[in-house]
Coordinates of N, CA and C in Angstrom, one line a residue:
M351 N 0.8 -1.2 0.0 CA 0.0 0.0 0.0 C 0.9 1.2 0.0
G352 N 0.7 2.1 -1.0 CA 1.4 3.4 -1.1 C 1.1 4.4 0.0
L353 N 1.8 5.5 0.1 CA 1.6 6.5 1.1 C 0.2 7.1 0.9
R354 N -0.2 7.4 -0.3 CA -1.5 8.0 -0.6 C -2.6 7.1 -0.1
E355 N -2.5 5.8 -0.3 CA -3.5 4.9 0.1 C -3.6 4.8 1.6
R356 N -2.4 4.8 2.3 CA -2.3 4.7 3.7 C -3.0 5.9 4.4
V357 N -2.7 7.1 3.8 CA -3.3 8.3 4.3 C -4.8 8.3 4.1
K358 N -5.3 7.8 3.0 CA -6.7 7.7 2.7 C -7.4 6.8 3.7
S359 N -6.7 5.6 4.0 CA -7.2 4.6 4.9 C -7.4 5.2 6.3
V360 N -6.3 6.0 6.7 CA -6.4 6.6 8.1 C -7.5 7.6 8.2
L361 N -7.7 8.4 7.2 CA -8.7 9.4 7.2 C -10.1 8.8 7.2
L362 N -10.2 7.7 6.4 CA -11.5 7.0 6.3 C -11.9 6.3 7.7
K363 N -10.9 5.8 8.3 CA -11.1 5.2 9.7 C -11.5 6.3 10.7
G364 N -10.9 7.4 10.6 CA -11.3 8.5 11.4 C -12.7 9.0 11.2
Y365 N -13.1 9.0 10.0 CA -14.5 9.4 9.6 C -15.5 8.4 10.1
E366 N -15.1 7.1 10.0 CA -16.0 6.0 10.5 C -16.1 6.1 12.0
F367 N -15.0 6.4 12.7 CA -15.1 6.6 14.1 C -16.0 7.7 14.5
R368 N -16.0 8.8 13.8 CA -16.9 9.9 14.1 C -18.3 9.6 13.9
L369 N -18.6 8.9 12.8 CA -19.9 8.4 12.5 C -20.4 7.5 13.6
N370 N -19.6 6.6 14.0 CA -20.0 5.7 15.1 C -20.3 6.4 16.4
R371 N -19.5 7.4 16.7 CA -19.8 8.2 17.9 C -21.1 8.9 17.8
W372 N -21.3 9.5 16.6 CA -22.6 10.2 16.4 C -23.8 9.3 16.5
L373 N -23.7 8.1 16.1 CA -24.8 7.1 16.1 C -25.1 6.6 17.5
D374 N -24.2 6.8 18.4 CA -24.4 6.3 19.8 C -25.6 6.9 20.4
G375 N -26.6 6.0 20.8 CA -27.8 6.4 21.4 C -28.9 6.8 20.4
K376 N -28.6 6.8 19.1 CA -29.6 7.2 18.1 C -30.5 5.9 17.7
Q377 N -31.6 6.2 17.1 CA -32.5 5.1 16.7 C -31.8 4.2 15.7
R378 N -31.9 2.9 15.9 CA -31.3 1.9 15.0 C -32.3 1.0 14.4
P379 N -32.1 0.5 13.2 CA -33.0 -0.4 12.6 C -32.9 -1.8 13.2
R380 N -34.0 -2.4 13.4 CA -34.0 -3.8 13.9 C -33.8 -4.8 12.7
H381 N -34.4 -4.4 11.6 CA -34.3 -5.3 10.4 C -33.8 -4.5 9.2
V382 N -32.8 -4.9 8.6 CA -32.2 -4.3 7.4 C -32.3 -5.2 6.2
G383 N -32.9 -4.7 5.1 CA -32.9 -5.5 3.9 C -32.0 -4.9 2.9
V384 N -31.3 -5.7 2.1 CA -30.3 -5.2 1.2 C -30.4 -5.9 -0.2
V385 N -30.6 -5.0 -1.2 CA -30.6 -5.5 -2.6 C -29.1 -5.5 -3.1
L386 N -28.5 -6.6 -3.2 CA -27.1 -6.7 -3.5 C -26.9 -6.6 -5.0
D387 N -26.9 -5.3 -5.5 CA -27.0 -5.1 -6.9 C -25.6 -4.6 -7.5
G388 N -25.3 -4.9 -8.7 CA -24.2 -4.4 -9.4 C -23.0 -5.3 -9.5
N389 N -23.1 -6.6 -9.2 CA -22.0 -7.5 -9.3 C -21.5 -7.7 -10.7
R390 N -22.5 -7.8 -11.6 CA -22.1 -8.0 -13.0 C -21.4 -6.8 -13.6
R391 N -22.0 -5.6 -13.3 CA -21.4 -4.4 -13.9 C -20.1 -4.1 -13.3
W392 N -19.9 -4.5 -12.0 CA -18.6 -4.3 -11.4 C -17.5 -5.2 -12.1
A393 N -17.9 -6.4 -12.4 CA -17.0 -7.3 -13.1 C -16.6 -6.8 -14.5
K394 N -17.6 -6.3 -15.2 CA -17.3 -5.9 -16.6 C -16.5 -4.6 -16.6
E395 N -16.7 -3.7 -15.6 CA -15.9 -2.5 -15.6 C -14.5 -2.8 -15.1
A396 N -14.3 -3.9 -14.3 CA -13.0 -4.3 -13.8 C -12.2 -5.0 -14.9
G397 N -12.9 -5.3 -16.0 CA -12.2 -6.0 -17.1 C -12.4 -7.5 -17.2
F398 N -13.2 -8.0 -16.4 CA -13.5 -9.5 -16.4 C -14.5 -9.8 -17.5
T399 N -14.2 -10.9 -18.2 CA -15.1 -11.4 -19.3 C -16.1 -12.3 -18.6
D400 N -15.8 -12.9 -17.5 CA -16.7 -13.8 -16.8 C -17.3 -13.1 -15.6
V401 N -18.6 -12.8 -15.7 CA -19.2 -12.0 -14.6 C -19.2 -12.8 -13.3
A402 N -18.9 -14.1 -13.3 CA -18.9 -14.8 -12.0 C -17.9 -14.2 -11.1
H403 N -16.8 -13.5 -11.6 CA -15.9 -12.9 -10.7 C -16.6 -11.8 -9.8
G404 N -17.6 -11.1 -10.4 CA -18.3 -10.1 -9.7 C -19.2 -10.8 -8.6
H405 N -19.8 -11.9 -8.9 CA -20.6 -12.6 -8.0 C -19.8 -13.1 -6.8
R406 N -18.6 -13.6 -7.1 CA -17.7 -14.1 -6.0 C -17.3 -12.9 -5.1
A407 N -16.9 -11.8 -5.7 CA -16.6 -10.6 -4.9 C -17.7 -10.1 -4.1
G408 N -18.9 -10.2 -4.7 CA -20.1 -9.8 -3.9 C -20.4 -10.8 -2.7
A409 N -20.1 -12.0 -2.9 CA -20.3 -13.0 -1.9 C -19.4 -12.7 -0.7
R410 N -18.1 -12.4 -1.0 CA -17.2 -12.1 0.1 C -17.6 -10.9 0.9
K411 N -18.3 -9.9 0.2 CA -18.7 -8.7 0.9 C -19.8 -9.0 1.9
I412 N -20.6 -10.0 1.7 CA -21.7 -10.4 2.6 C -21.2 -10.6 4.0
L413 N -20.1 -11.3 4.2 CA -19.5 -11.6 5.5 C -19.1 -10.3 6.2
E414 N -18.6 -9.3 5.5 CA -18.3 -8.0 6.1 C -19.5 -7.3 6.5
L415 N -20.6 -7.3 5.7 CA -21.8 -6.6 6.0 C -22.4 -7.2 7.3
L416 N -22.4 -8.5 7.4 CA -23.0 -9.1 8.6 C -22.3 -8.7 9.9
T417 N -21.0 -8.6 9.8 CA -20.2 -8.1 10.9 C -20.6 -6.7 11.3
W418 N -20.7 -5.8 10.3 CA -21.1 -4.4 10.5 C -22.5 -4.4 11.2
C419 N -23.4 -5.3 10.7 CA -24.8 -5.3 11.2 C -24.8 -5.8 12.7
R420 N -24.0 -6.8 13.0 CA -23.9 -7.3 14.4 C -23.3 -6.2 15.3
E421 N -22.3 -5.4 14.8 CA -21.8 -4.3 15.6 C -22.9 -3.2 15.9
A422 N -23.8 -3.1 14.9 CA -24.8 -2.0 15.0 C -26.0 -2.6 15.7
E423 N -26.0 -3.8 16.2 CA -27.1 -4.4 17.0 C -28.3 -4.6 16.1
V424 N -28.2 -4.8 14.8 CA -29.3 -5.2 14.0 C -29.7 -6.6 14.3
E425 N -30.9 -6.9 14.3 CA -31.4 -8.3 14.7 C -31.7 -9.2 13.5
V426 N -32.1 -8.6 12.4 CA -32.5 -9.4 11.2 C -31.9 -8.7 9.9
V427 N -31.3 -9.4 9.0 CA -30.8 -8.9 7.8 C -31.4 -9.8 6.7
T428 N -32.0 -9.2 5.7 CA -32.5 -9.9 4.5 C -31.6 -9.5 3.3
L429 N -31.0 -10.5 2.7 CA -30.1 -10.3 1.6 C -30.7 -10.9 0.3
W430 N -31.0 -10.0 -0.7 CA -31.6 -10.4 -1.9 C -30.5 -10.8 -2.9
M431 N -30.3 -12.2 -3.0 CA -29.2 -12.7 -3.8 C -29.6 -13.1 -5.2
L432 N -30.9 -13.5 -5.3 CA -31.4 -14.0 -6.6 C -32.9 -13.9 -6.7
S433 N -33.3 -13.2 -7.7 CA -34.8 -13.0 -7.9 C -35.4 -14.1 -8.8
T434 N -36.7 -14.2 -8.8 CA -37.3 -15.1 -9.7 C -37.0 -14.8 -11.1
D435 N -36.9 -13.5 -11.4 CA -36.6 -13.1 -12.8 C -35.2 -13.6 -13.2
N436 N -34.2 -13.6 -12.2 CA -32.9 -14.0 -12.5 C -32.8 -15.5 -12.9
L437 N -33.8 -16.2 -12.6 CA -33.8 -17.7 -13.0 C -33.9 -17.9 -14.5
D438 N -34.2 -16.8 -15.2 CA -34.3 -16.9 -16.7 C -32.9 -16.6 -17.3
R439 N -31.9 -16.3 -16.5 CA -30.6 -16.0 -17.1 C -30.0 -17.2 -17.8
P440 N -29.1 -17.1 -18.8 CA -28.5 -18.2 -19.5 C -27.8 -19.2 -18.5
A441 N -27.9 -20.4 -18.8 CA -27.4 -21.5 -17.9 C -25.9 -21.3 -17.6
E442 N -25.1 -20.8 -18.6 CA -23.7 -20.6 -18.4 C -23.4 -19.5 -17.3
E443 N -24.4 -18.6 -17.1 CA -24.2 -17.7 -16.0 C -24.9 -18.1 -14.7
L444 N -26.1 -18.7 -14.9 CA -27.0 -19.0 -13.7 C -26.3 -20.1 -12.9
E445 N -25.8 -21.2 -13.5 CA -25.3 -22.3 -12.8 C -24.1 -21.9 -11.9
P446 N -23.1 -21.2 -12.4 CA -22.1 -20.8 -11.5 C -22.6 -19.9 -10.3
L447 N -23.6 -19.0 -10.7 CA -24.1 -18.1 -9.7 C -24.8 -18.9 -8.5
L448 N -25.5 -19.9 -8.9 CA -26.2 -20.7 -7.9 C -25.2 -21.4 -7.0
D449 N -24.1 -21.9 -7.6 CA -23.0 -22.5 -6.8 C -22.4 -21.5 -5.8
I450 N -22.1 -20.3 -6.3 CA -21.5 -19.3 -5.5 C -22.5 -18.9 -4.3
I451 N -23.8 -18.8 -4.6 CA -24.7 -18.5 -3.5 C -24.8 -19.7 -2.5
A452 N -24.8 -20.9 -3.0 CA -24.9 -22.0 -2.1 C -23.6 -22.1 -1.2
D453 N -22.5 -21.8 -1.8 CA -21.2 -21.8 -1.1 C -21.2 -20.8 0.0
I454 N -21.6 -19.6 -0.3 CA -21.6 -18.6 0.8 C -22.6 -18.9 1.9
V455 N -23.7 -19.4 1.5 CA -24.7 -19.8 2.6 C -24.2 -20.9 3.4
D456 N -23.5 -21.9 2.8 CA -22.8 -23.0 3.5 C -21.8 -22.4 4.5
E457 N -21.1 -21.3 4.1 CA -20.0 -20.7 4.9 C -20.7 -20.0 6.1
L458 N -21.8 -19.4 5.9 CA -22.5 -18.8 7.0 C -23.0 -19.8 8.0
A459 N -23.2 -21.0 7.6 CA -23.7 -22.0 8.5 C -22.6 -22.8 9.1
E460 N -21.4 -22.5 8.8 CA -20.3 -23.3 9.4 C -20.2 -23.2 10.9
P461 N -19.8 -24.2 11.6 CA -19.7 -24.2 13.1 C -18.8 -23.0 13.5
G462 N -19.2 -22.4 14.6 CA -18.5 -21.3 15.1 C -19.0 -19.9 14.7
N463 N -19.8 -19.9 13.6 CA -20.4 -18.7 13.2 C -21.7 -18.4 13.9
P464 N -22.1 -17.2 14.2 CA -23.3 -16.9 15.0 C -24.6 -16.8 14.2
W465 N -24.5 -16.8 12.9 CA -25.6 -16.4 12.1 C -26.7 -17.5 12.1
R466 N -28.0 -17.1 12.2 CA -29.1 -18.0 12.0 C -29.6 -17.8 10.6
V467 N -29.5 -18.8 9.8 CA -29.9 -18.7 8.3 C -31.3 -19.1 8.1
R468 N -32.0 -18.4 7.3 CA -33.4 -18.7 6.9 C -33.5 -18.4 5.5
H469 N -34.0 -19.4 4.7 CA -34.3 -19.1 3.3 C -35.6 -18.5 3.1
V470 N -35.7 -17.4 2.3 CA -36.9 -16.8 2.0 C -37.0 -16.8 0.4
G471 N -38.0 -17.4 -0.1 CA -38.1 -17.5 -1.5 C -38.9 -18.8 -1.9
A472 N -39.0 -19.1 -3.1 CA -39.7 -20.2 -3.6 C -38.8 -21.4 -3.9
L473 N -38.6 -22.3 -2.9 CA -37.7 -23.4 -3.1 C -38.0 -24.2 -4.3
D474 N -39.3 -24.4 -4.6 CA -39.7 -25.3 -5.7 C -39.3 -24.7 -7.1
M475 N -38.9 -23.4 -7.1 CA -38.5 -22.8 -8.4 C -37.0 -23.0 -8.6
L476 N -36.3 -23.5 -7.6 CA -34.8 -23.6 -7.7 C -34.5 -25.0 -8.1
P477 N -33.3 -25.2 -8.7 CA -32.8 -26.6 -8.9 C -32.8 -27.4 -7.6
T478 N -33.0 -28.7 -7.8 CA -33.1 -29.5 -6.6 C -31.9 -29.5 -5.7
E479 N -30.7 -29.5 -6.3 CA -29.5 -29.5 -5.5 C -29.3 -28.2 -4.7
T480 N -29.6 -27.1 -5.4 CA -29.5 -25.8 -4.7 C -30.5 -25.7 -3.6
A481 N -31.7 -26.1 -3.8 CA -32.8 -26.0 -2.8 C -32.3 -26.9 -1.6
A482 N -31.8 -28.1 -1.8 CA -31.4 -29.0 -0.8 C -30.2 -28.3 0.1
R483 N -29.3 -27.7 -0.6 CA -28.1 -27.1 0.1 C -28.6 -25.9 1.0
L484 N -29.5 -25.1 0.5 CA -30.0 -24.0 1.2 C -30.8 -24.5 2.4
S485 N -31.6 -25.5 2.3 CA -32.4 -26.0 3.4 C -31.5 -26.6 4.4
A486 N -30.5 -27.4 4.0 CA -29.6 -28.0 4.9 C -28.8 -27.0 5.7
A487 N -28.4 -25.9 5.1 CA -27.6 -24.9 5.8 C -28.5 -24.2 6.8
A488 N -29.7 -23.9 6.5 CA -30.6 -23.3 7.5 C -30.8 -24.2 8.7
L489 N -31.0 -25.5 8.4 CA -31.2 -26.5 9.5 C -30.0 -26.5 10.4
R490 N -28.8 -26.4 9.9 CA -27.6 -26.5 10.7 C -27.5 -25.3 11.6
T491 N -28.2 -24.2 11.4 CA -28.0 -23.0 12.2 C -29.2 -22.9 13.2
K492 N -30.1 -23.9 13.2 CA -31.3 -23.9 14.1 C -30.8 -23.9 15.5
G493 N -31.3 -23.0 16.3 CA -30.9 -23.0 17.7 C -29.9 -21.9 18.1
R494 N -29.3 -21.3 17.0 CA -28.3 -20.3 17.3 C -29.1 -19.0 17.7
T495 N -28.4 -18.2 18.4 CA -29.0 -17.0 19.0 C -28.5 -15.7 18.4
G496 N -27.7 -15.8 17.4 CA -27.1 -14.6 16.8 C -28.0 -13.9 15.8
L497 N -27.4 -13.0 15.0 CA -28.2 -12.3 14.0 C -28.9 -13.3 13.0
E498 N -30.2 -13.0 12.7 CA -30.9 -13.8 11.8 C -30.7 -13.3 10.4
V499 N -30.3 -14.2 9.5 CA -29.9 -13.8 8.1 C -30.9 -14.5 7.2
N500 N -31.7 -13.7 6.5 CA -32.6 -14.2 5.5 C -31.9 -14.2 4.2
V501 N -31.8 -15.4 3.6 CA -31.1 -15.4 2.2 C -32.3 -15.5 1.2
A502 N -32.5 -14.4 0.5 CA -33.6 -14.4 -0.5 C -33.1 -14.9 -1.8
V503 N -33.4 -16.2 -2.1 CA -32.9 -16.8 -3.3 C -34.1 -17.4 -4.0
G504 N -34.3 -17.1 -5.3 CA -35.5 -17.5 -5.9 C -36.7 -16.7 -5.3
Y505 N -36.4 -15.4 -5.1 CA -37.4 -14.5 -4.4 C -38.0 -13.5 -5.3
G506 N -39.3 -13.3 -5.2 CA -40.0 -12.2 -5.9 C -41.1 -11.8 -5.0
G507 N -41.3 -10.5 -4.9 CA -42.3 -9.9 -4.0 C -43.7 -10.4 -4.3
R508 N -44.0 -10.4 -5.6 CA -45.3 -10.8 -6.1 C -45.5 -12.3 -5.8
Q509 N -44.4 -13.1 -6.1 CA -44.5 -14.5 -5.9 C -44.7 -14.8 -4.4
E510 N -44.1 -14.0 -3.5 CA -44.3 -14.2 -2.1 C -45.7 -14.0 -1.6
I511 N -46.3 -13.0 -2.1 CA -47.7 -12.7 -1.8 C -48.6 -13.8 -2.3
A512 N -48.4 -14.2 -3.6 CA -49.2 -15.3 -4.2 C -49.0 -16.6 -3.3
D513 N -47.8 -16.9 -2.9 CA -47.6 -18.1 -2.1 C -48.3 -18.0 -0.8
A514 N -48.3 -16.8 -0.2 CA -48.9 -16.6 1.1 C -50.4 -16.8 1.0
V515 N -51.0 -16.3 0.0 CA -52.4 -16.5 -0.2 C -52.8 -18.0 -0.5
R516 N -51.9 -18.6 -1.2 CA -52.1 -20.0 -1.5 C -52.0 -20.9 -0.2
K517 N -51.1 -20.6 0.6 CA -50.9 -21.3 1.9 C -52.1 -21.0 2.8
L518 N -52.6 -19.8 2.8 CA -53.8 -19.4 3.6 C -55.0 -20.2 3.1
L519 N -55.2 -20.3 1.8 CA -56.4 -21.0 1.3 C -56.3 -22.5 1.6
Q520 N -55.1 -23.1 1.5 CA -54.9 -24.5 1.7 C -55.1 -24.8 3.2
K521 N -54.6 -23.9 4.1 CA -54.8 -24.2 5.5 C -56.3 -24.1 5.9
H522 N -57.0 -23.1 5.3 CA -58.4 -22.9 5.6 C -59.2 -24.1 5.1
A523 N -58.9 -24.6 3.9 CA -59.6 -25.8 3.3 C -59.3 -27.0 4.1
E524 N -58.1 -27.2 4.6 CA -57.8 -28.4 5.5 C -58.6 -28.4 6.8
S525 N -58.9 -27.2 7.2 CA -59.7 -27.1 8.5 C -61.2 -27.2 8.2
G526 N -61.6 -27.4 7.0 CA -63.0 -27.6 6.6 C -63.8 -26.4 6.4
G527 N -63.1 -25.2 6.3 CA -63.8 -24.0 6.0 C -64.1 -23.8 4.6
T528 N -65.0 -22.8 4.3 CA -65.4 -22.5 2.9 C -64.8 -21.2 2.5
I529 N -64.7 -20.9 1.2 CA -64.2 -19.7 0.7 C -65.0 -18.5 1.3
E530 N -66.4 -18.7 1.3 CA -67.2 -17.6 1.8 C -66.9 -17.3 3.3
E531 N -66.6 -18.3 4.1 CA -66.3 -18.0 5.5 C -65.0 -17.3 5.6
L532 N -64.0 -17.7 4.8 CA -62.7 -17.0 4.8 C -62.8 -15.5 4.4
A533 N -63.6 -15.3 3.3 CA -63.8 -13.9 2.8 C -64.4 -13.0 3.9
E534 N -65.2 -13.5 4.8 CA -65.8 -12.7 5.8 C -64.8 -12.2 6.9
V535 N -63.8 -13.0 7.1 CA -62.8 -12.7 8.2 C -61.4 -12.3 7.7
L536 N -61.1 -12.4 6.4 CA -59.8 -12.2 5.9 C -59.3 -10.8 6.1
D537 N -58.1 -10.6 6.7 CA -57.5 -9.3 6.9 C -56.0 -9.4 6.6
V538 N -55.3 -8.3 6.7 CA -53.9 -8.2 6.3 C -53.1 -9.1 7.2
D539 N -53.5 -9.3 8.5 CA -52.7 -10.1 9.4 C -52.7 -11.6 8.9
H540 N -53.8 -12.0 8.4 CA -53.9 -13.4 7.9 C -52.8 -13.7 6.8
I541 N -52.7 -12.7 5.9 CA -51.7 -12.9 4.8 C -50.3 -12.8 5.4
A542 N -50.1 -11.8 6.3 CA -48.7 -11.6 6.8 C -48.2 -12.8 7.5
E543 N -49.1 -13.6 8.2 CA -48.7 -14.8 8.9 C -48.2 -15.9 8.0
H544 N -48.5 -15.7 6.7 CA -48.0 -16.8 5.7 C -46.9 -16.3 4.8
L545 N -46.4 -15.1 5.0 CA -45.2 -14.7 4.2 C -44.0 -15.4 4.6
Y546 N -43.0 -15.4 3.7 CA -41.7 -16.0 4.0 C -41.1 -15.6 5.3
T547 N -41.3 -14.3 5.6 CA -40.7 -13.7 6.8 C -41.6 -13.7 8.0
S548 N -42.6 -14.6 8.0 CA -43.6 -14.7 9.1 C -42.9 -14.8 10.5
G549 N -43.3 -14.0 11.4 CA -42.7 -14.0 12.8 C -41.6 -13.0 13.0
Q550 N -41.1 -12.4 11.9 CA -40.1 -11.4 12.0 C -40.6 -10.0 11.9
P551 N -39.9 -9.0 12.4 CA -40.3 -7.6 12.2 C -40.2 -7.2 10.8
D552 N -41.0 -6.3 10.3 CA -40.8 -5.8 8.9 C -39.6 -5.0 8.8
P553 N -38.9 -4.9 7.7 CA -37.7 -4.2 7.6 C -37.9 -2.7 7.9
D554 N -37.0 -2.1 8.7 CA -37.0 -0.7 9.0 C -36.3 0.1 7.9
L555 N -35.2 -0.5 7.4 CA -34.4 0.1 6.4 C -34.1 -0.8 5.3
L556 N -34.3 -0.3 4.0 CA -33.9 -1.1 2.8 C -32.9 -0.3 2.1
I557 N -31.8 -1.1 1.8 CA -30.6 -0.5 1.1 C -30.5 -1.1 -0.3
R558 N -30.3 -0.3 -1.3 CA -30.0 -0.9 -2.6 C -28.7 -0.2 -3.2
T559 N -27.8 -1.0 -3.6 CA -26.5 -0.5 -4.2 C -26.7 -0.4 -5.7
S560 N -25.6 0.2 -6.3 CA -25.4 0.3 -7.8 C -26.1 1.5 -8.4
G561 N -26.8 2.3 -7.6 CA -27.4 3.5 -8.2 C -28.8 3.4 -8.7
E562 N -29.3 2.2 -8.7 CA -30.7 2.0 -9.1 C -31.6 2.4 -8.0
Q563 N -32.6 3.2 -8.3 CA -33.5 3.7 -7.3 C -34.9 3.2 -7.5
R564 N -35.0 1.9 -7.3 CA -36.3 1.2 -7.3 C -36.2 -0.1 -6.5
L565 N -37.3 -0.7 -6.1 CA -37.2 -1.9 -5.3 C -37.3 -3.2 -6.1
S566 N -37.8 -3.1 -7.3 CA -37.9 -4.2 -8.3 C -38.6 -5.4 -7.7
G567 N -39.6 -5.1 -6.8 CA -40.4 -6.2 -6.2 C -39.8 -6.8 -4.9
F568 N -38.8 -6.1 -4.3 CA -38.2 -6.6 -3.1 C -39.1 -6.3 -1.9
M569 N -39.5 -7.3 -1.2 CA -40.3 -7.2 0.0 C -41.5 -6.2 -0.1
L570 N -42.3 -6.4 -1.2 CA -43.4 -5.5 -1.5 C -44.3 -5.3 -0.3
W571 N -44.7 -6.4 0.3 CA -45.6 -6.3 1.4 C -45.0 -5.7 2.6
Q572 N -43.8 -6.2 3.0 CA -43.2 -5.8 4.3 C -42.7 -4.4 4.2
S573 N -42.4 -3.8 3.1 CA -41.8 -2.5 3.0 C -42.8 -1.3 3.0
A574 N -44.0 -1.5 3.4 CA -45.0 -0.5 3.5 C -44.5 0.8 4.2
H575 N -43.8 0.6 5.3 CA -43.4 1.7 6.2 C -41.8 1.7 6.3
S576 N -41.1 1.1 5.4 CA -39.7 1.0 5.4 C -39.1 2.4 5.0
E577 N -37.9 2.7 5.4 CA -37.1 3.8 4.9 C -36.2 3.2 3.9
F578 N -36.0 4.0 2.8 CA -35.1 3.5 1.7 C -33.9 4.3 1.6
W579 N -32.8 3.6 1.3 CA -31.5 4.3 1.1 C -30.8 3.7 -0.1
F580 N -30.4 4.6 -1.1 CA -29.8 4.1 -2.3 C -28.4 4.6 -2.4
C581 N -27.5 3.7 -2.8 CA -26.1 3.9 -2.9 C -25.6 3.8 -4.3
E582 N -24.7 4.7 -4.7 CA -24.1 4.6 -6.1 C -23.2 3.4 -6.3
A583 N -22.5 3.0 -5.2 CA -21.5 2.0 -5.3 C -22.1 0.6 -5.7
Y584 N -21.3 -0.1 -6.6 CA -21.7 -1.5 -6.9 C -21.5 -2.3 -5.6
W585 N -22.3 -3.4 -5.5 CA -22.2 -4.1 -4.3 C -20.8 -4.6 -3.8
P586 N -20.0 -5.1 -4.7 CA -18.6 -5.5 -4.2 C -17.8 -4.3 -3.7
E587 N -18.2 -3.1 -4.0 CA -17.5 -1.9 -3.5 C -18.1 -1.2 -2.3
F588 N -19.2 -1.8 -1.8 CA -19.9 -1.2 -0.7 C -19.0 -1.3 0.5
R589 N -18.9 -0.1 1.2 CA -17.9 0.0 2.3 C -18.7 0.1 3.7
R590 N -17.9 -0.1 4.7 CA -18.5 0.2 6.1 C -18.9 1.6 6.2
T591 N -18.2 2.5 5.6 CA -18.5 3.9 5.6 C -19.9 4.1 5.0
D592 N -20.2 3.4 3.9 CA -21.5 3.5 3.2 C -22.6 3.0 4.2
F593 N -22.3 1.9 4.8 CA -23.3 1.4 5.8 C -23.6 2.3 6.9
L594 N -22.5 2.9 7.5 CA -22.7 3.9 8.6 C -23.5 5.1 8.1
R595 N -23.3 5.5 6.9 CA -24.0 6.7 6.3 C -25.5 6.3 6.2
A596 N -25.8 5.1 5.8 CA -27.2 4.6 5.8 C -27.8 4.7 7.1
L597 N -27.1 4.2 8.2 CA -27.6 4.3 9.5 C -27.8 5.7 10.0
R598 N -26.9 6.6 9.6 CA -27.0 8.0 10.0 C -28.2 8.6 9.4
D599 N -28.5 8.4 8.1 CA -29.7 8.9 7.4 C -30.9 8.3 8.1
Y600 N -30.9 7.1 8.4 CA -32.1 6.4 9.0 C -32.3 7.1 10.4
A601 N -31.3 7.4 11.1 CA -31.4 7.9 12.5 C -32.1 9.3 12.5
V602 N -32.0 10.0 11.5 CA -32.5 11.4 11.5 C -33.9 11.5 10.9
R603 N -34.4 10.3 10.3 CA -35.7 10.3 9.7 C -36.8 10.2 10.8
H604 N -37.9 10.9 10.6 CA -39.0 10.8 11.5 C -40.0 9.9 10.9
R605 N -40.1 8.7 11.5 CA -41.0 7.6 11.0 C -42.4 7.9 11.5
R606 N -43.3 8.1 10.5 CA -44.7 8.5 10.8 C -45.6 7.3 10.7
F607 N -45.2 6.2 10.0 CA -46.0 5.0 9.9 C -47.5 5.4 9.4
G608 N -47.5 6.3 8.5 CA -48.8 6.7 7.9 C -49.6 7.7 8.7
S609 N -49.1 8.1 9.9 CA -49.9 9.0 10.7 C -49.6 10.4 10.4

């Protein structure tokens, strides 16, 4: 590392220290959702012909983010790794991406790590081997008390709502009820109970990297009162400084919850 880089690193650490001190005692998000966007563009701009290099760099960044979240006392993190739309990508890109995702989820589930892994998404839309690896990783973390990590793989907000309604109808039918009876009592809580994130608090803060300022269907139901924060950096370039800035912006927002 050259002198210029060392000076820049020292200045950045000092800035992060000041941000952390300012955040002390301020409101913090319990649940943070992150759209991990820009891996492919990062790889292409870095000169790689194989975009899998971007996905691997993005996977390594996940471990850093979870450490930052634990330090900030975040309780739940939802990571959007693969959408239902992404499943239509060419096999030569999708297959390595699925392996990279399964590998990082396996790493999260390794003994000694504190993370509690939970898959959120449509397992039946994923290849059998990928679905099995994600389910097994989540099972290995059962009983842990650390940060809960939702890995959103094969996830789409519309698909989630459709699956929730389907589960609700199936449960009602199994109990012997009729559609007319369900229609009389159906409310938003009934649907919320059948979402992939059932039992968890809705996200307080949603972060998207790469400069795109849209949710693209991420947590459509749960984000009704979420605060949004958009970052220009591609996901592999996302820094602790960026995360602390997101927390700072969240801390000064007055959350009205529709009131």
